[in-house]
CSV table of C-alpha atoms in Angstrom, one decimal:
chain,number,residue,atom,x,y,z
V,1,UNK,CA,137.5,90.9,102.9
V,2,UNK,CA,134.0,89.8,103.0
V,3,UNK,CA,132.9,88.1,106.5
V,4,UNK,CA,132.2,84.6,106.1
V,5,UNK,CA,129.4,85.2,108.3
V,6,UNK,CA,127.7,86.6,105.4
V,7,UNK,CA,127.5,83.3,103.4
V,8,UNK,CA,124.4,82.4,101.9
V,9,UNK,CA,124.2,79.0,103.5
V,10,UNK,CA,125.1,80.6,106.6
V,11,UNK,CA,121.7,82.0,107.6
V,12,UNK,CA,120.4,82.3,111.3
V,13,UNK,CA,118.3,85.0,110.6
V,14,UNK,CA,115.9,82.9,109.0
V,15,UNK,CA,112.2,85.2,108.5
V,16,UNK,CA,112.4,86.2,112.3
V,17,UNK,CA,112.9,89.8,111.2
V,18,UNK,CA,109.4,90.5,110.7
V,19,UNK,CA,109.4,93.4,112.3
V,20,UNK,CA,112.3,95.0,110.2
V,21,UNK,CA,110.9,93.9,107.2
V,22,UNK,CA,108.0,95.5,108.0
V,23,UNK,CA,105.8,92.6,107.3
V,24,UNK,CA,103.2,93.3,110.2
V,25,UNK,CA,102.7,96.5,107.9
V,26,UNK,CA,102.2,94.7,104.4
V,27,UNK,CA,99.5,92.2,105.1
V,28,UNK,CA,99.2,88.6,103.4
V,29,UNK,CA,101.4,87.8,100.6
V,30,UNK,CA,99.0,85.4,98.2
V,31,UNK,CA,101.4,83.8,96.3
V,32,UNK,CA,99.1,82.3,93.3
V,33,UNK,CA,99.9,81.4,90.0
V,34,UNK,CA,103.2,79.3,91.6
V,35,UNK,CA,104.6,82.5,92.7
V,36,UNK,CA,107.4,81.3,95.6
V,37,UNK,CA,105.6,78.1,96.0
V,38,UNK,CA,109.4,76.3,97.1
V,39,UNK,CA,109.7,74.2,100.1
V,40,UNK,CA,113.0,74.8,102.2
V,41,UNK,CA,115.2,71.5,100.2
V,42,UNK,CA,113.8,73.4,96.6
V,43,UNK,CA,114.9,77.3,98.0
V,44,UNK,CA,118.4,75.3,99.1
V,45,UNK,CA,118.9,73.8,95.1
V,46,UNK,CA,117.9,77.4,94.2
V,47,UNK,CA,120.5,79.1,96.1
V,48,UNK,CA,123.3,76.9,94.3
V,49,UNK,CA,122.2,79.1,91.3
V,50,UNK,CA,123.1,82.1,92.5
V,51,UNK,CA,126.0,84.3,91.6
V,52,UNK,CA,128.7,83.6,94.2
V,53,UNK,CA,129.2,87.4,95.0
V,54,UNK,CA,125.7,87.8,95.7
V,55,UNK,CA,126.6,88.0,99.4
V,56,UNK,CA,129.0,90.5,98.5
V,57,UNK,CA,126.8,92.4,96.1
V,58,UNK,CA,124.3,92.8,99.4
V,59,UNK,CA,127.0,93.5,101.3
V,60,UNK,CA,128.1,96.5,99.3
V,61,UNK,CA,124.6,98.2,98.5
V,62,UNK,CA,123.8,97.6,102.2
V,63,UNK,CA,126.9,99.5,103.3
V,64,UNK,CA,126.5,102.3,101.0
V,65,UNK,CA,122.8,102.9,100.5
V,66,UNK,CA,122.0,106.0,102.1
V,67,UNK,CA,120.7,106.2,105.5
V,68,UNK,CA,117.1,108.2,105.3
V,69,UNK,CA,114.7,108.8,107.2
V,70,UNK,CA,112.4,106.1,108.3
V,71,UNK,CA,108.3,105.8,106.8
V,72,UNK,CA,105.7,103.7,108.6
V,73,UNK,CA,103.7,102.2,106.3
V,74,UNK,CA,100.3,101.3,107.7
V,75,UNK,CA,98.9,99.0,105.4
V,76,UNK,CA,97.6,96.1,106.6
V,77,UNK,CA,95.9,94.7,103.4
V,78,UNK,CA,96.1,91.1,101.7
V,79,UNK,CA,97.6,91.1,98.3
V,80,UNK,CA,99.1,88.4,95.8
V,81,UNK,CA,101.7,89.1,93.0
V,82,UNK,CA,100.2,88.9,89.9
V,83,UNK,CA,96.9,91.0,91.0
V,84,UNK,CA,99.7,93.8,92.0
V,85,UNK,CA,101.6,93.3,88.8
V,86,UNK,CA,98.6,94.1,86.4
V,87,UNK,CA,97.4,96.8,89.1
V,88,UNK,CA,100.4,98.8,88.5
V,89,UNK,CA,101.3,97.5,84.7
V,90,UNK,CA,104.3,96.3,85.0
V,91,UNK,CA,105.4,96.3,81.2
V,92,UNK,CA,108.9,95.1,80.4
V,93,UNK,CA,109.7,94.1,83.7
V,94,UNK,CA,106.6,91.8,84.4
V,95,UNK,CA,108.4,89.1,83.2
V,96,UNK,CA,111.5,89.1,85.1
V,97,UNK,CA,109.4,90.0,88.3
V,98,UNK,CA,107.4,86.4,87.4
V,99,UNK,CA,110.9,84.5,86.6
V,100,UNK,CA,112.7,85.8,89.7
V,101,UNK,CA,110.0,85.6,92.7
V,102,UNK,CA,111.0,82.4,93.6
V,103,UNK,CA,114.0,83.2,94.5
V,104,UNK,CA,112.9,85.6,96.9
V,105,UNK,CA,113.0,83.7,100.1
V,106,UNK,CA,116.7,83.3,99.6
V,107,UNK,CA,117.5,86.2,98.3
V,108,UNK,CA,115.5,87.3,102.0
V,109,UNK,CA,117.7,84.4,104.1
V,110,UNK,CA,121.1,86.1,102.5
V,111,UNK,CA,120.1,89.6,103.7
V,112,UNK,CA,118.5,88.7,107.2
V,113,UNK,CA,121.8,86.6,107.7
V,114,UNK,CA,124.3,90.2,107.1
V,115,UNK,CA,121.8,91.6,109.5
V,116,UNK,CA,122.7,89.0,111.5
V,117,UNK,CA,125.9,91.0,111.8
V,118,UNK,CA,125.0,94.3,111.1
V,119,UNK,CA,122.1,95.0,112.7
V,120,UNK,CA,119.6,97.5,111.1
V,121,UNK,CA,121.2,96.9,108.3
V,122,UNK,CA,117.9,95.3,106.3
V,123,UNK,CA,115.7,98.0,107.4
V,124,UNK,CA,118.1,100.6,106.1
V,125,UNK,CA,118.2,98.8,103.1
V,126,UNK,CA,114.5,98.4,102.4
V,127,UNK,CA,113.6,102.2,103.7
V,128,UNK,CA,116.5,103.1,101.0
V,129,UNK,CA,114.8,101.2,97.9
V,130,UNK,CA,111.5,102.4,99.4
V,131,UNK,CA,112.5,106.1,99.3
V,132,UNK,CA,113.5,105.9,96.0
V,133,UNK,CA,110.1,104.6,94.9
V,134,UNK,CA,108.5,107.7,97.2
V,135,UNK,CA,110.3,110.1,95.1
V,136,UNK,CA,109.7,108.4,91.5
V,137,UNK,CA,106.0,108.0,92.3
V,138,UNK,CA,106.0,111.8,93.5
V,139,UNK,CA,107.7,112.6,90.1
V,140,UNK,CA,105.2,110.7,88.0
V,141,UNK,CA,102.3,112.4,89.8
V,142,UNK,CA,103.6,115.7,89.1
V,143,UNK,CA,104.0,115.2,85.7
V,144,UNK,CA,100.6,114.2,84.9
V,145,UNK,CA,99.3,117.2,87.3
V,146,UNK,CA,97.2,118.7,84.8
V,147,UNK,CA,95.5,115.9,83.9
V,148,UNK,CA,92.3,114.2,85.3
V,149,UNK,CA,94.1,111.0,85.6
V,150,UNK,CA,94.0,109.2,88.7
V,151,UNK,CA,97.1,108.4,90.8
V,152,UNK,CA,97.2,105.0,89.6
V,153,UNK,CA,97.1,105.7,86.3
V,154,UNK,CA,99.9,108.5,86.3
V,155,UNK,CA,102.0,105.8,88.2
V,156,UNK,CA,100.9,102.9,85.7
V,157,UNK,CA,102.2,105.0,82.9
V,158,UNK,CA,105.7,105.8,84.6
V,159,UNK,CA,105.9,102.5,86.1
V,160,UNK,CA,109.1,101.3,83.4
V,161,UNK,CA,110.6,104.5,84.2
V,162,UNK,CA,109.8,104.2,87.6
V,163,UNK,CA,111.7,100.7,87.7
V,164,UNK,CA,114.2,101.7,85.3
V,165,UNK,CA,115.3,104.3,87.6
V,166,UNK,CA,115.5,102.2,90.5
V,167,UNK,CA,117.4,99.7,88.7
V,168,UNK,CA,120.1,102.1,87.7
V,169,UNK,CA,120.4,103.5,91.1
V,170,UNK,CA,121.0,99.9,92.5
V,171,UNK,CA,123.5,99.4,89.8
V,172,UNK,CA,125.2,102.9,90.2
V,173,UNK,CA,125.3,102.3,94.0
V,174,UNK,CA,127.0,99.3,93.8
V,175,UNK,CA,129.5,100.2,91.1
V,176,UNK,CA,130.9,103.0,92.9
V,177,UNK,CA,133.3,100.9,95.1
V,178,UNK,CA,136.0,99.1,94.3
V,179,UNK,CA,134.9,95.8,93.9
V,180,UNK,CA,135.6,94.2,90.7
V,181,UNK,CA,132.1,92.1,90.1
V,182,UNK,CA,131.3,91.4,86.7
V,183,UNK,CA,128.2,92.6,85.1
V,184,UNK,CA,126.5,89.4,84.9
V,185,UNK,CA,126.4,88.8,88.1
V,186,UNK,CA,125.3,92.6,89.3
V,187,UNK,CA,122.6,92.2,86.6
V,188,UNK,CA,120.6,89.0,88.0
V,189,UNK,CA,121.6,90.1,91.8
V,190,UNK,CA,119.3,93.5,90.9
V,191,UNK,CA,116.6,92.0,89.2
V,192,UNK,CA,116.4,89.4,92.5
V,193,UNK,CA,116.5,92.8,94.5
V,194,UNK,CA,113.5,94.6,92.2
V,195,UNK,CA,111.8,91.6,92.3
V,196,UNK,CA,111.8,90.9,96.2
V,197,UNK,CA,111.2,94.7,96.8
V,198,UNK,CA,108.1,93.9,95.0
V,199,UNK,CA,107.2,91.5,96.8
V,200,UNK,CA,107.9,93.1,100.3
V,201,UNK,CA,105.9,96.1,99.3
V,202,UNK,CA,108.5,98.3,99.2
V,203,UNK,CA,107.6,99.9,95.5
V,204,UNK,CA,104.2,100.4,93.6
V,205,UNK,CA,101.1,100.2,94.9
V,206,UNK,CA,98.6,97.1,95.9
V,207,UNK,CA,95.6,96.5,94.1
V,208,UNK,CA,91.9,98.1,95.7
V,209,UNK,CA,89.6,95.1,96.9
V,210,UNK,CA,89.2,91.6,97.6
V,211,UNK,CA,92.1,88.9,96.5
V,212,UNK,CA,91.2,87.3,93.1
């Protein structure tokens, strides 16, 4: 049985696990173009929209996502959302990345609140989903080895494949339990957990420069 604890509107970890997001590593989020522009009543309406076994869908990944090795990541430059997504091109998943970024912040209050409970838990899952990206972005490198393309344009090629991949490994890790969750629900609770990966800096690359 799930934890009550875990509820979504039960969330005392609320952003105070900066330093196991990692956030002193990502620099500024510029959200422009209304990206997770919410105030807390709007992010409170939003969470009523949510699949009811989102907790549990969290739960699940965050208890079965493999425990790796952590990576600093020492990057301490400003970015917004929309310069990132055209940095990497971000085809068929630019638009779901756009729809679903305001519902980051709760999608980040449900996770900080099972870490609440089980602590390290977020980090592990974020160094997880991170790791994957590592060894996607290693694959689309080597396959364009012999090329003279730069790095960010062998990863801007792969990057459907790249989040394709992801996606199914999400997918796979939470539909090899027993929980009967229909698909509908696993569906939007993983394109919320691309999109807020995104957004924390846990896959693709920021763009070079000054913010636009």
């Amino acid at each position: 049985m799930i934890n009550d604890s875990i509820n979504s509107n039960n969330t005392n970890n609320l952003g105070n696990n900066a330093g196991i997001i990692s956030r002193e590593n990502t620099g500024t989020i510029n959200y422009t173009n209304n990206f997770i522009n919410t105030n807390s009543t709007e992010i409170l309406n939003l969470q009523r929209h949510f699949p009811s076994h989102l907790p549990e869908i969290i739960k699940i990944f965050a208890d079965n996502c493999p425990d790796e090795d952590e990576i600093n990541i020492n990057d301490f430059k400003d970015y917004n959302v929309p310069d990132k997504l055209n940095y990497n091109k971000i085809g068929k998943y630019n638009c779901i990345i756009e729809e679903y970024s305001i519902y980051a912040p709760t999608f980040d209050n449900i996770l900080n609140a099972y870490d609440n409970y089980n602590l390290r838990s977020k980090r592990k899952v974020l160094r997880c989903i991170h790791n994957w990206y590592l060894n996607e972005k290693g694959k689309a490198l080597s396959n364009y080895s012999n090329t003279n393309k730069t790095n960010i344009e062998k990863i801007q090629l792969e990057a459907d494949n790249i989040l394709d991949t992801i996606r199914k490994k999400i997918i796979d890790t939470i539909n090899n339990t027993n929980y009967n969750i229909i698909y509908e629900d696993i569906d939007f609770a993983v394109d919320c957990f691309i999109c807020y990966c995104f957004i924390e800096c846990k896959i693709f690359e920021k763009p070079p420069g000054e913010l636009s």
